[in-house]
C-alpha cells in the first residue's frame, strides 16, 4: 500500500476539505472516495485541476 492509499483511507475527510478549499470547482461527487477506485478519483481530480496524475498524487501526499 503506497502513501496515497494510506492518506485516502486514513484521513480522506480532512484531505477532501483542503482539496475543496483550493479547488472550489471540485464537487462532492468529484471527491467521492471508494476503496479500490483510487485511479478513478485521481482521474476526476486531474480533469478538473489540469494537473498530471503524478502531480495530483504528490499534491495529496503533501497535504
PDB file of C-alpha atoms in Angstrom:
ATOM      1  CA  UNK A   1       0.000   0.000   0.000  1.00  0.00           C
ATOM      2  CA  UNK A   2       1.505   3.335  -1.018  1.00  0.00           C
ATOM      3  CA  UNK A   3       1.334   6.616   0.883  1.00  0.00           C
ATOM      4  CA  UNK A   4      -1.517   7.907  -1.314  1.00  0.00           C
ATOM      5  CA  UNK A   5      -3.669   4.911  -0.418  1.00  0.00           C
ATOM      6  CA  UNK A   6      -2.879   5.395   3.274  1.00  0.00           C
ATOM      7  CA  UNK A   7      -3.844   9.076   3.040  1.00  0.00           C
ATOM      8  CA  UNK A   8      -7.059   8.250   1.248  1.00  0.00           C
ATOM      9  CA  UNK A   9      -8.050   5.556   3.719  1.00  0.00           C
ATOM     10  CA  UNK A  10      -6.909   7.242   6.890  1.00  0.00           C
ATOM     11  CA  UNK A  11      -7.925  10.844   6.730  1.00  0.00           C
ATOM     12  CA  UNK A  12      -9.742  11.440   3.459  1.00  0.00           C
ATOM     13  CA  UNK A  13     -12.399  13.687   5.031  1.00  0.00           C
ATOM     14  CA  UNK A  14      -9.727  16.108   6.226  1.00  0.00           C
ATOM     15  CA  UNK A  15      -7.855  15.989   2.912  1.00  0.00           C
ATOM     16  CA  UNK A  16     -11.099  16.438   0.956  1.00  0.00           C
ATOM     17  CA  UNK A  17     -11.761  19.694   2.831  1.00  0.00           C
ATOM     18  CA  UNK A  18      -8.313  21.025   1.939  1.00  0.00           C
ATOM     19  CA  UNK A  19      -8.749  19.993  -1.695  1.00  0.00           C
ATOM     20  CA  UNK A  20     -12.154  21.721  -1.926  1.00  0.00           C
ATOM     21  CA  UNK A  21     -10.700  24.849  -0.335  1.00  0.00           C
ATOM     22  CA  UNK A  22      -8.008  25.081  -3.004  1.00  0.00           C
ATOM     23  CA  UNK A  23     -10.193  23.951  -5.925  1.00  0.00           C
ATOM     24  CA  UNK A  24     -13.738  25.160  -5.359  1.00  0.00           C
ATOM     25  CA  UNK A  25     -14.832  23.737  -8.718  1.00  0.00           C
ATOM     26  CA  UNK A  26     -14.439  20.185  -7.374  1.00  0.00           C
ATOM     27  CA  UNK A  27     -17.778  18.837  -6.178  1.00  0.00           C
ATOM     28  CA  UNK A  28     -18.535  16.238  -3.520  1.00  0.00           C
ATOM     29  CA  UNK A  29     -19.204  13.788  -6.354  1.00  0.00           C
ATOM     30  CA  UNK A  30     -15.766  14.532  -7.823  1.00  0.00           C
ATOM     31  CA  UNK A  31     -14.189  13.817  -4.458  1.00  0.00           C
ATOM     32  CA  UNK A  32     -16.149  10.672  -3.625  1.00  0.00           C
ATOM     33  CA  UNK A  33     -13.623   8.066  -2.495  1.00  0.00           C
ATOM     34  CA  UNK A  34     -14.413   4.399  -2.792  1.00  0.00           C
ATOM     35  CA  UNK A  35     -11.848   1.866  -1.672  1.00  0.00           C
ATOM     36  CA  UNK A  36     -10.091   0.299  -4.630  1.00  0.00           C
ATOM     37  CA  UNK A  37     -11.034   3.119  -7.008  1.00  0.00           C
ATOM     38  CA  UNK A  38      -8.055   5.383  -6.382  1.00  0.00           C
ATOM     39  CA  UNK A  39      -7.325   5.827 -10.090  1.00  0.00           C
ATOM     40  CA  UNK A  40     -10.892   6.914 -10.787  1.00  0.00           C
ATOM     41  CA  UNK A  41     -10.702   9.549  -8.032  1.00  0.00           C
ATOM     42  CA  UNK A  42      -7.328  10.781  -9.277  1.00  0.00           C
ATOM     43  CA  UNK A  43      -8.713  10.998 -12.808  1.00  0.00           C
ATOM     44  CA  UNK A  44     -11.642  13.169 -11.684  1.00  0.00           C
ATOM     45  CA  UNK A  45      -9.319  15.495  -9.762  1.00  0.00           C
ATOM     46  CA  UNK A  46      -6.858  15.557 -12.662  1.00  0.00           C
ATOM     47  CA  UNK A  47      -9.574  16.517 -15.133  1.00  0.00           C
ATOM     48  CA  UNK A  48     -10.825  19.431 -13.009  1.00  0.00           C
ATOM     49  CA  UNK A  49      -7.408  20.771 -11.933  1.00  0.00           C
ATOM     50  CA  UNK A  50      -5.409  20.289 -15.123  1.00  0.00           C
ATOM     51  CA  UNK A  51      -2.605  18.594 -13.180  1.00  0.00           C
ATOM     52  CA  UNK A  52      -0.944  15.350 -14.243  1.00  0.00           C
ATOM     53  CA  UNK A  53      -1.718  12.177 -12.320  1.00  0.00           C
ATOM     54  CA  UNK A  54       1.708  12.305 -10.672  1.00  0.00           C
ATOM     55  CA  UNK A  55       1.197  15.946  -9.683  1.00  0.00           C
ATOM     56  CA  UNK A  56      -2.173  15.084  -8.127  1.00  0.00           C
ATOM     57  CA  UNK A  57      -0.652  12.158  -6.189  1.00  0.00           C
ATOM     58  CA  UNK A  58       2.210  14.300  -4.871  1.00  0.00           C
ATOM     59  CA  UNK A  59      -0.143  17.166  -4.019  1.00  0.00           C
ATOM     60  CA  UNK A  60      -2.424  14.860  -1.991  1.00  0.00           C
ATOM     61  CA  UNK A  61       0.558  13.233  -0.274  1.00  0.00           C
ATOM     62  CA  UNK A  62       1.820  16.696   0.700  1.00  0.00           C
ATOM     63  CA  UNK A  63      -1.491  17.793   2.239  1.00  0.00           C
TER      64      UNK A  63
END
